Amino acid sequence: MLSHHAAAPEKKPVSRNGKHLTIALAGNANVGKSVIFNQLTGSHQTIGNWPGKTVESAKGFLDFEGYNITIVDLPGIYSLSTFSIEEIVTRDFIAREKPDVIINVIGAPVLERNLFFTLQLMEMDMPMVVCLNQIDLAESKGIKIDAAGLENRLGIPVVPTVASRGQGIRELVARAIETAKSPENTIATRPVAGEVIKDRPVPEAGRRGRHGRRRRHRRGARFRGGIDTGLTALAGLIDSENLDLDYPSHWVALKLLEGDATITDLVRAKSEKVIAASEVLARQTEEVYKQPRFAAVASERYALANEIAGDVQIQAVSKPTFVERLERLTTQRVFGYVTSVIVIAGLLLWTFTVGNALSTLLSDALSFFQPVDPQISGSFWSILWNGIFGGFVAGVTLVLPFVIPFYLLLAIMEDSGILTRVAFMLDSAMHQMGLHGKAIIPLILGFGCSVPAIAATRIMGTRRERLLASFAVTFAPCTARTIVVLGLVAVYVNIWWALALYVIDLIVMFIAVKVAVKVIPGDTPGLIMEMHSFKLPSLSVVLKQTWARTRSLIFLVFPLYMIGSAAVQTLYVYGILQPVSDFISPLTVSWLGLPGIAGILLIFGFVRKEMILLTMTVLFGANLAAVLTPVQLIVLALVGMLYIPCLSTVGILVKEFGWKSALAISAANLATAILIGGIAAKILPYIV
Amino acid sequence: MSNSTEEYLEALYSLRRETEPVSTSALSKRLNIAPASVTEMMHKLAEKGYVKYSPYHGVTLTSKGYRSAEKMTRKHRLLERFLHDVLKIGNDKVHKEACEMEHALSDETARAMCQALESPDSCPDDGQLIPACDLGFSSCEECRKWGQDNPEKISKRKSSVVSMSDLKENQEGLISFIRGDNNVLRRLLDLGLTPDTKIKVCRVSPLKGPVEIACRGSRLALGDEIARNVFVEKVAN
């Protein structure tokens, strides 16, 4: 079992009579896999990371007719190659952990593309059941699928479901258990894992119309020109060499034919003979197909997927539905941009309206908290009260009320499919920066809080893209920065300067990322993204997503808020901050033109950006205009926005990219802040 | 083929429109040659089967003419890349230099240049697309693999291909050739863009943004740098 994963909230006892099962959910993205996972497991879920990988793992538990079932939700992927970490995680899990049965969730509206993945799973020779989901969506598009026919063609159980309404879920679990318990009772007689593949008769509807002739075959795609025979021979050779691999031999043979780097290295370490034989077969394949080896394999898989889909689905020619018209409208050259603006502006407007109301409510509820003066109450008390509890109150009243409504609406937009249209429309704009359309999602998230936004850069693919997107996020005006800008500038200067700071911030982000794109080596890969259909968002998926993002805030940001606040409070009380502040005064006073106290403010602000404002209020009372000139207020807000991302952001950067990258990003931010702040201090006196 | 014929064909290639013929006056402006000489040349090219010419209406490239024109344009833009990237010649000079050199560039050298430059897709001065080669490969990997073969022996493409980024909304095509490195190729193959697969362009976004295509029942957004390297055989609809 997955003993190395995060412990389950309720660890079910594993019974000895085989009443415990592990089911893995596998499939493409956006086929309703998460909805099924939530349906099956309810609230019995643990969400964490795959060990050592920045890929989310979700595990849940289900009691069903006396069985204790562990359900593992594998990442949504399109193929079992090794280009993305998600694909490696899935492959390794299936091969090493050997779940009792795999439920392959496929989206009925996109049957053919989904079958490409199904065929690859079948190649791994694990007990599996196909869950034909979203049949309602398919029907609305005029697609009818013969589930029984599909079951016959694939030779594995197929259960049609509408997961969003819970239809077919019971039968799905029942057939999954049946398959796990007695795979030989299901339609296909399955070879025992590890045994040499015995060719089985094809179902009557034979391939390529060879009626009446029972061809013997392996599961999955087949090849012409004697390649099939070659593959069987290669699998035989792998068996006779006793390589002791986790994977079935014919799958290894196929992966060697494809030229899969991971498997090739694995086998090469054990048997050069097998590698040599596979190279001969690969050359033969390329001769026959006149295509690279991996393209030949992909082509044959798709040919079979196409054939099966063609046999079992009927596509009625239908007029575009209302939803389809709406989809087209959202990428139209005028309405597309209008939609994008409405989506982003609506999201921010909603966040500030709802957030403000919630924040006021919570502040009133927690109004008994007042910072104390260390001179009066003594240092220990002040550290505890101002630091730890102050950090907690700030998180509850200033961050959560804005961030939760924000994530809620964002999750609804994501699940509905509208956000992919925004990414589509803004791709060329993002290209100006050196990123592509998908980066818009973490960037928008960054308007809430940088921490979940940086976690969300995982959708970006390569490490370089993730790093660049995260760098952009560190400049995004998050809620804490907004508080500083509004509190210092909108209140004491005017709202226009506050808005101007936003614009300056975005321009700085744009330029900084453009520079980073040049500095960090590598190409910017283009956008490749599935445009899935609009659908009604699923409440369970939306809530889960909102919680997942809020969780990272509570578990990472809150502790750092509290500890960090206590730490700087301690330093302050024992008078250590003053020398540090004096030390950096050439920078803060001479270059940035700020008062001497600014050094301390900025040190506090490193823990939580809004501390810049709060500390000032504590020190100088309500009227900051009496202490700072408008120029100083603007420069302080500007520097506060741009300098080192806050402690929590540095924390997530370390977690996702390691110390070096986190330090590099922080240094770049600091340099930008000093540069821009200094320029502003020199120019602003002539403007304001 | 004479140098001037090649120059005419190149000009026609860059001036061509989907349906309308190119006017001789536009051609004369472009090449800076008197209209009378242009008309005379058009008659000659029509005789040789490169163009269809109807006086007062304009010129259209025949498929033979189109293929030659595309090949010349490809050589021209490849040379620009080579001059710019390898020899570090300034952007203001590469066009003129390439104009002189392109006529002497053999197919074999053009192919070697394309391989050495790792299948470039745009020319350096104005970012225009470098057309696909006319070799019968479906990916650059094949060209690299069978690179030692005698170029004369490599079969040519049966029909001409256009870049996906040049398709209009609702146009359909069969995937024919995907240019670039194996990583992009593999990802596209995984999503179903295998050779001879039918795709339809659903949406072209402004400002060189992505295209949305329908392929095997799914819809995909491909950024311009991906789409311009996917070449299809147009399907009449």
mmCIF file of N, CA, C and O in Angstrom, chain A residues 540-572:
data_model
loop_
_atom_site.group_PDB
_atom_site.id
_atom_site.type_symbol
_atom_site.label_atom_id
_atom_site.label_comp_id
_atom_site.label_asym_id
_atom_site.label_seq_id
_atom_site.Cartn_x
_atom_site.Cartn_y
_atom_site.Cartn_z
ATOM 1 N N SER A 540 -18.968 20.032 -6.132
ATOM 2 C CA SER A 540 -17.953 19.338 -5.335
ATOM 3 C C SER A 540 -16.552 19.656 -5.844
ATOM 4 O O SER A 540 -15.628 19.842 -5.061
ATOM 5 N N VAL A 541 -16.397 19.727 -7.163
ATOM 6 C CA VAL A 541 -15.082 20.026 -7.720
ATOM 7 C C VAL A 541 -14.675 21.458 -7.378
ATOM 8 O O VAL A 541 -13.535 21.721 -6.998
ATOM 9 N N VAL A 542 -15.639 22.377 -7.476
ATOM 10 C CA VAL A 542 -15.358 23.779 -7.178
ATOM 11 C C VAL A 542 -14.945 23.950 -5.718
ATOM 12 O O VAL A 542 -13.947 24.599 -5.408
ATOM 13 N N LEU A 543 -15.708 23.316 -4.825
ATOM 14 C CA LEU A 543 -15.390 23.448 -3.403
ATOM 15 C C LEU A 543 -14.030 22.838 -3.095
ATOM 16 O O LEU A 543 -13.243 23.376 -2.323
ATOM 17 N N LYS A 544 -13.768 21.697 -3.735
ATOM 18 C CA LYS A 544 -12.501 21.023 -3.477
ATOM 19 C C LYS A 544 -11.329 21.881 -3.944
ATOM 20 O O LYS A 544 -10.321 22.019 -3.255
ATOM 21 N N GLN A 545 -11.478 22.463 -5.117
ATOM 22 C CA GLN A 545 -10.415 23.307 -5.667
ATOM 23 C C GLN A 545 -10.187 24.538 -4.767
ATOM 24 O O GLN A 545 -9.055 24.890 -4.456
ATOM 25 N N THR A 546 -11.313 25.147 -4.349
ATOM 26 C CA THR A 546 -11.212 26.321 -3.475
ATOM 27 C C THR A 546 -10.494 25.947 -2.179
ATOM 28 O O THR A 546 -9.606 26.652 -1.711
ATOM 29 N N TRP A 547 -10.875 24.803 -1.653
ATOM 30 C CA TRP A 547 -10.272 24.365 -0.399
ATOM 31 C C TRP A 547 -8.781 24.075 -0.600
ATOM 32 O O TRP A 547 -7.952 24.478 0.209
ATOM 33 N N ALA A 548 -8.451 23.396 -1.692
ATOM 34 C CA ALA A 548 -7.052 23.039 -1.931
ATOM 35 C C ALA A 548 -6.184 24.291 -1.934
ATOM 36 O O ALA A 548 -5.080 24.295 -1.404
ATOM 37 N N ARG A 549 -6.705 25.370 -2.539
ATOM 38 C CA ARG A 549 -5.916 26.599 -2.616
ATOM 39 C C ARG A 549 -5.888 27.336 -1.283
ATOM 40 O O ARG A 549 -4.864 27.884 -0.883
ATOM 41 N N THR A 550 -7.032 27.342 -0.603
ATOM 42 C CA THR A 550 -7.087 28.021 0.686
ATOM 43 C C THR A 550 -6.211 27.289 1.703
ATOM 44 O O THR A 550 -5.565 27.898 2.545
ATOM 45 N N ARG A 551 -6.197 25.955 1.554
ATOM 46 C CA ARG A 551 -5.431 25.120 2.470
ATOM 47 C C ARG A 551 -3.953 25.518 2.468
ATOM 48 O O ARG A 551 -3.329 25.655 3.511
ATOM 49 N N SER A 552 -3.402 25.707 1.268
ATOM 50 C CA SER A 552 -1.983 26.056 1.200
ATOM 51 C C SER A 552 -1.748 27.376 1.926
ATOM 52 O O SER A 552 -0.690 27.615 2.487
ATOM 53 N N LEU A 553 -2.775 28.216 1.923
ATOM 54 C CA LEU A 553 -2.676 29.484 2.616
ATOM 55 C C LEU A 553 -2.660 29.294 4.118
ATOM 56 O O LEU A 553 -1.851 29.872 4.831
ATOM 57 N N ILE A 554 -3.565 28.432 4.566
ATOM 58 C CA ILE A 554 -3.690 28.252 6.009
ATOM 59 C C ILE A 554 -2.475 27.514 6.571
ATOM 60 O O ILE A 554 -1.961 27.864 7.616
ATOM 61 N N PHE A 555 -2.025 26.492 5.834
ATOM 62 C CA PHE A 555 -0.935 25.681 6.371
ATOM 63 C C PHE A 555 0.448 26.267 6.126
ATOM 64 O O PHE A 555 1.385 25.946 6.814
ATOM 65 N N LEU A 556 0.587 27.105 5.112
ATOM 66 C CA LEU A 556 1.901 27.677 4.868
ATOM 67 C C LEU A 556 1.950 29.136 5.309
ATOM 68 O O LEU A 556 2.850 29.554 6.016
ATOM 69 N N VAL A 557 0.937 29.910 4.896
ATOM 70 C CA VAL A 557 0.982 31.346 5.142
ATOM 71 C C VAL A 557 0.757 31.677 6.625
ATOM 72 O O VAL A 557 1.510 32.440 7.211
ATOM 73 N N PHE A 558 -0.259 31.048 7.218
ATOM 74 C CA PHE A 558 -0.571 31.383 8.609
ATOM 75 C C PHE A 558 0.593 31.130 9.569
ATOM 76 O O PHE A 558 0.947 32.028 10.331
ATOM 77 N N PRO A 559 1.175 29.925 9.539
ATOM 78 C CA PRO A 559 2.300 29.706 10.467
ATOM 79 C C PRO A 559 3.424 30.710 10.235
ATOM 80 O O PRO A 559 3.976 31.252 11.199
ATOM 81 N N LEU A 560 3.730 30.979 8.957
ATOM 82 C CA LEU A 560 4.813 31.916 8.677
ATOM 83 C C LEU A 560 4.448 33.329 9.121
ATOM 84 O O LEU A 560 5.284 34.076 9.619
ATOM 85 N N TYR A 561 3.182 33.670 8.966
ATOM 86 C CA TYR A 561 2.678 34.958 9.444
ATOM 87 C C TYR A 561 2.944 35.089 10.935
ATOM 88 O O TYR A 561 3.445 36.097 11.422
ATOM 89 N N MET A 562 2.562 34.035 11.656
ATOM 90 C CA MET A 562 2.616 34.100 13.110
ATOM 91 C C MET A 562 4.062 34.054 13.609
ATOM 92 O O MET A 562 4.467 34.884 14.424
ATOM 93 N N ILE A 563 4.824 33.091 13.103
ATOM 94 C CA ILE A 563 6.217 32.958 13.554
ATOM 95 C C ILE A 563 7.020 34.186 13.138
ATOM 96 O O ILE A 563 7.752 34.774 13.933
ATOM 97 N N GLY A 564 6.846 34.574 11.879
ATOM 98 C CA GLY A 564 7.579 35.718 11.358
ATOM 99 C C GLY A 564 7.264 36.975 12.141
ATOM 100 O O GLY A 564 8.156 37.736 12.504
ATOM 101 N N SER A 565 5.981 37.173 12.426
ATOM 102 C CA SER A 565 5.579 38.371 13.170
ATOM 103 C C SER A 565 6.216 38.366 14.556
ATOM 104 O O SER A 565 6.725 39.385 15.007
ATOM 105 N N ALA A 566 6.193 37.198 15.211
ATOM 106 C CA ALA A 566 6.786 37.098 16.537
ATOM 107 C C ALA A 566 8.281 37.371 16.469
ATOM 108 O O ALA A 566 8.836 38.063 17.337
ATOM 109 N N ALA A 567 8.925 36.846 15.413
ATOM 110 C CA ALA A 567 10.381 37.010 15.287
ATOM 111 C C ALA A 567 10.760 38.477 15.116
ATOM 112 O O ALA A 567 11.613 38.985 15.833
ATOM 113 N N VAL A 568 10.107 39.195 14.197
ATOM 114 C CA VAL A 568 10.491 40.608 14.014
ATOM 115 C C VAL A 568 10.096 41.434 15.228
ATOM 116 O O VAL A 568 10.781 42.384 15.590
ATOM 117 N N GLN A 569 9.018 41.017 15.871
ATOM 118 C CA GLN A 569 8.591 41.716 17.082
ATOM 119 C C GLN A 569 9.684 41.606 18.151
ATOM 120 O O GLN A 569 10.015 42.578 18.815
ATOM 121 N N THR A 570 10.227 40.369 18.266
ATOM 122 C CA THR A 570 11.304 40.134 19.231
ATOM 123 C C THR A 570 12.496 41.036 18.924
ATOM 124 O O THR A 570 13.044 41.700 19.801
ATOM 125 N N LEU A 571 12.893 41.026 17.649
ATOM 126 C CA LEU A 571 14.029 41.836 17.231
ATOM 127 C C LEU A 571 13.776 43.306 17.543
ATOM 128 O O LEU A 571 14.662 44.030 17.998
ATOM 129 N N TYR A 572 12.543 43.709 17.329
ATOM 130 C CA TYR A 572 12.177 45.111 17.556
ATOM 131 C C TYR A 572 12.292 45.458 19.030
ATOM 132 O O TYR A 572 12.924 46.449 19.413
#
